[in-house]
Amino acid sequence: MTTFISIIVALSAIATICAVVVQESNQVGLGTLDGSSPSSEWGSNRGTSRKEMLKRITMVSSTIFFVATILLVAVTK
């Protein structure tokens, strides 16, 4: 049982790390000095855009990681 939960913890940790690394930063940085907008949200549907999908993947995988870690501690005691 502990091996199965450990595998779930490892997979959810990898999924969370990958999703966070791929996400774009919300900071605009030096691109706004010339007055231009760095990106446009025009045409992006709520929940189907890449940004929303990565946000959802991050939330689900981090929740799975949290629950599996607590369960792993409870099982090993």
Short mmCIF file of N, CA and C in Angstrom, two decimals:
data_model
loop_
_atom_site.label_atom_id
_atom_site.label_comp_id
_atom_site.label_asym_id
_atom_site.label_seq_id
_atom_site.Cartn_x
_atom_site.Cartn_y
_atom_site.Cartn_z
N MET A 1 0.82 -1.19 0.00
CA MET A 1 0.00 0.00 0.00
C MET A 1 0.87 1.25 0.00
N THR A 2 1.95 1.23 0.79
CA THR A 2 2.80 2.41 0.84
C THR A 2 3.52 2.65 -0.49
N THR A 3 3.83 1.57 -1.20
CA THR A 3 4.48 1.72 -2.50
C THR A 3 3.55 2.40 -3.49
N PHE A 4 2.29 2.00 -3.51
CA PHE A 4 1.29 2.59 -4.40
C PHE A 4 1.10 4.07 -4.10
N ILE A 5 0.97 4.43 -2.84
CA ILE A 5 0.78 5.83 -2.46
C ILE A 5 2.04 6.63 -2.76
N SER A 6 3.21 6.02 -2.58
CA SER A 6 4.46 6.71 -2.89
C SER A 6 4.57 7.02 -4.39
N ILE A 7 4.10 6.10 -5.21
CA ILE A 7 4.10 6.32 -6.66
C ILE A 7 3.15 7.47 -7.01
N ILE A 8 1.99 7.51 -6.36
CA ILE A 8 1.04 8.61 -6.61
C ILE A 8 1.65 9.94 -6.19
N VAL A 9 2.33 9.96 -5.06
CA VAL A 9 2.99 11.19 -4.59
C VAL A 9 4.05 11.64 -5.60
N ALA A 10 4.84 10.72 -6.07
CA ALA A 10 5.91 11.06 -7.02
C ALA A 10 5.34 11.56 -8.35
N LEU A 11 4.31 10.90 -8.86
CA LEU A 11 3.71 11.33 -10.13
C LEU A 11 3.02 12.69 -10.01
N SER A 12 2.34 12.91 -8.91
CA SER A 12 1.68 14.21 -8.73
C SER A 12 2.71 15.32 -8.52
N ALA A 13 3.82 15.01 -7.88
CA ALA A 13 4.88 16.01 -7.72
C ALA A 13 5.49 16.38 -9.06
N ILE A 14 5.73 15.39 -9.90
CA ILE A 14 6.28 15.65 -11.23
C ILE A 14 5.29 16.45 -12.07
N ALA A 15 4.00 16.11 -11.99
CA ALA A 15 2.98 16.84 -12.75
C ALA A 15 2.88 18.28 -12.28
N THR A 16 2.95 18.51 -10.98
CA THR A 16 2.89 19.87 -10.45
C THR A 16 4.10 20.68 -10.89
N ILE A 17 5.28 20.10 -10.81
CA ILE A 17 6.50 20.80 -11.21
C ILE A 17 6.45 21.15 -12.69
N CYS A 18 6.06 20.21 -13.52
CA CYS A 18 5.99 20.47 -14.97
C CYS A 18 4.97 21.55 -15.30
N ALA A 19 3.81 21.51 -14.65
CA ALA A 19 2.77 22.51 -14.92
C ALA A 19 3.21 23.90 -14.49
N VAL A 20 3.91 24.00 -13.37
CA VAL A 20 4.36 25.31 -12.90
C VAL A 20 5.47 25.86 -13.79
N VAL A 21 6.37 25.00 -14.24
CA VAL A 21 7.47 25.45 -15.08
C VAL A 21 6.98 25.94 -16.44
N VAL A 22 5.94 25.31 -16.98
CA VAL A 22 5.44 25.67 -18.30
C VAL A 22 4.61 26.96 -18.28
N GLN A 23 4.03 27.29 -17.13
CA GLN A 23 3.18 28.47 -17.04
C GLN A 23 3.97 29.74 -17.30
N GLU A 24 3.28 30.70 -17.94
CA GLU A 24 3.91 32.00 -18.19
C GLU A 24 3.75 32.88 -16.96
N SER A 25 4.67 33.81 -16.81
CA SER A 25 4.65 34.73 -15.69
C SER A 25 3.54 35.76 -15.86
N ASN A 26 2.95 36.21 -14.75
CA ASN A 26 1.94 37.26 -14.80
C ASN A 26 2.57 38.65 -14.82
N GLN A 27 3.84 38.75 -14.56
CA GLN A 27 4.53 40.03 -14.56
C GLN A 27 4.83 40.44 -15.99
N VAL A 28 4.65 41.74 -16.27
CA VAL A 28 4.86 42.21 -17.63
C VAL A 28 6.31 42.58 -17.89
N GLY A 29 7.07 42.88 -16.87
CA GLY A 29 8.49 43.15 -17.04
C GLY A 29 8.78 44.43 -17.79
N LEU A 30 9.87 44.44 -18.56
CA LEU A 30 10.30 45.64 -19.27
C LEU A 30 9.56 45.84 -20.59
N GLY A 31 8.70 44.94 -20.96
CA GLY A 31 7.98 45.06 -22.22
C GLY A 31 6.99 46.20 -22.25
N THR A 32 6.63 46.74 -21.10
CA THR A 32 5.65 47.82 -21.07
C THR A 32 6.28 49.20 -21.15
N LEU A 33 7.59 49.28 -21.22
CA LEU A 33 8.23 50.60 -21.29
C LEU A 33 7.89 51.35 -22.57
N ASP A 34 7.66 50.63 -23.65
CA ASP A 34 7.32 51.29 -24.90
C ASP A 34 5.81 51.47 -25.07
N GLY A 35 5.03 51.01 -24.10
CA GLY A 35 3.58 51.20 -24.15
C GLY A 35 2.83 50.08 -24.83
N SER A 36 3.51 49.08 -25.31
CA SER A 36 2.82 47.98 -25.99
C SER A 36 2.37 46.93 -24.98
N SER A 37 1.29 46.27 -25.30
CA SER A 37 0.78 45.22 -24.45
C SER A 37 1.51 43.92 -24.78
N PRO A 38 1.96 43.14 -23.77
CA PRO A 38 2.72 41.92 -24.04
C PRO A 38 1.88 40.81 -24.66
N SER A 39 0.62 40.72 -24.29
CA SER A 39 -0.22 39.68 -24.87
C SER A 39 -1.67 40.12 -24.80
N SER A 40 -2.46 39.52 -25.63
CA SER A 40 -3.87 39.88 -25.68
C SER A 40 -4.71 38.70 -25.21
N GLU A 41 -5.74 38.98 -24.45
CA GLU A 41 -6.65 37.95 -23.98
C GLU A 41 -7.84 37.82 -24.91
N TRP A 42 -7.82 38.51 -26.03
CA TRP A 42 -8.92 38.47 -26.97
C TRP A 42 -9.07 37.09 -27.58
N GLY A 43 -10.25 36.54 -27.51
CA GLY A 43 -10.52 35.25 -28.13
C GLY A 43 -10.22 34.05 -27.26
N SER A 44 -9.75 34.25 -26.07
CA SER A 44 -9.48 33.09 -25.22
C SER A 44 -10.74 32.77 -24.42
N ASN A 45 -11.21 31.56 -24.55
CA ASN A 45 -12.41 31.14 -23.85
C ASN A 45 -12.07 30.74 -22.43
N ARG A 46 -12.97 31.05 -21.52
CA ARG A 46 -12.74 30.71 -20.12
C ARG A 46 -12.71 29.20 -19.96
N GLY A 47 -11.66 28.69 -19.36
CA GLY A 47 -11.55 27.26 -19.08
C GLY A 47 -10.93 26.45 -20.20
N THR A 48 -10.87 26.99 -21.41
CA THR A 48 -10.30 26.22 -22.50
C THR A 48 -8.97 26.79 -22.97
N SER A 49 -8.59 27.93 -22.47
CA SER A 49 -7.31 28.50 -22.88
C SER A 49 -6.17 27.72 -22.23
N ARG A 50 -5.00 27.87 -22.78
CA ARG A 50 -3.82 27.16 -22.27
C ARG A 50 -3.53 27.57 -20.84
N LYS A 51 -3.69 28.85 -20.56
CA LYS A 51 -3.43 29.37 -19.23
C LYS A 51 -4.37 28.75 -18.19
N GLU A 52 -5.64 28.67 -18.51
CA GLU A 52 -6.62 28.09 -17.59
C GLU A 52 -6.40 26.59 -17.42
N MET A 53 -6.05 25.90 -18.49
CA MET A 53 -5.79 24.46 -18.39
C MET A 53 -4.59 24.19 -17.49
N LEU A 54 -3.52 24.96 -17.64
CA LEU A 54 -2.34 24.77 -16.79
C LEU A 54 -2.65 25.11 -15.34
N LYS A 55 -3.48 26.12 -15.13
CA LYS A 55 -3.87 26.48 -13.77
C LYS A 55 -4.68 25.35 -13.14
N ARG A 56 -5.58 24.75 -13.91
CA ARG A 56 -6.40 23.64 -13.40
C ARG A 56 -5.54 22.41 -13.12
N ILE A 57 -4.60 22.11 -14.01
CA ILE A 57 -3.71 20.97 -13.81
C ILE A 57 -2.87 21.17 -12.55
N THR A 58 -2.40 22.38 -12.33
CA THR A 58 -1.61 22.68 -11.14
C THR A 58 -2.43 22.48 -9.87
N MET A 59 -3.67 22.98 -9.87
CA MET A 59 -4.51 22.85 -8.69
C MET A 59 -4.85 21.38 -8.39
N VAL A 60 -5.21 20.63 -9.42
CA VAL A 60 -5.59 19.23 -9.21
C VAL A 60 -4.38 18.39 -8.77
N SER A 61 -3.27 18.56 -9.44
CA SER A 61 -2.09 17.75 -9.08
C SER A 61 -1.54 18.12 -7.70
N SER A 62 -1.61 19.39 -7.32
CA SER A 62 -1.14 19.76 -5.98
C SER A 62 -2.10 19.27 -4.90
N THR A 63 -3.40 19.23 -5.19
CA THR A 63 -4.36 18.67 -4.24
C THR A 63 -4.14 17.17 -4.07
N ILE A 64 -3.93 16.48 -5.17
CA ILE A 64 -3.65 15.04 -5.10
C ILE A 64 -2.36 14.80 -4.31
N PHE A 65 -1.34 15.62 -4.56
CA PHE A 65 -0.08 15.50 -3.83
C PHE A 65 -0.29 15.68 -2.33
N PHE A 66 -1.06 16.69 -1.95
CA PHE A 66 -1.31 16.98 -0.54
C PHE A 66 -2.05 15.82 0.13
N VAL A 67 -3.13 15.37 -0.48
CA VAL A 67 -3.93 14.29 0.11
C VAL A 67 -3.13 12.99 0.17
N ALA A 68 -2.39 12.68 -0.88
CA ALA A 68 -1.61 11.44 -0.89
C ALA A 68 -0.48 11.48 0.14
N THR A 69 0.10 12.64 0.35
CA THR A 69 1.16 12.76 1.35
C THR A 69 0.61 12.56 2.75
N ILE A 70 -0.53 13.17 3.03
CA ILE A 70 -1.16 12.98 4.35
C ILE A 70 -1.55 11.51 4.53
N LEU A 71 -2.07 10.89 3.49
CA LEU A 71 -2.45 9.48 3.56
C LEU A 71 -1.22 8.60 3.75
N LEU A 72 -0.13 8.93 3.11
CA LEU A 72 1.10 8.15 3.26
C LEU A 72 1.62 8.23 4.69
N VAL A 73 1.55 9.40 5.28
CA VAL A 73 2.00 9.54 6.67
C VAL A 73 1.08 8.75 7.60
N ALA A 74 -0.21 8.78 7.33
CA ALA A 74 -1.16 8.07 8.19
C ALA A 74 -0.98 6.54 8.07
N VAL A 75 -0.67 6.06 6.87
CA VAL A 75 -0.52 4.62 6.66
C VAL A 75 0.79 4.11 7.29
N THR A 76 1.84 4.90 7.25
CA THR A 76 3.14 4.43 7.74
C THR A 76 3.24 4.48 9.27
N LYS A 77 2.38 5.17 9.94
CA LYS A 77 2.44 5.24 11.41
C LYS A 77 1.82 4.05 12.06
#
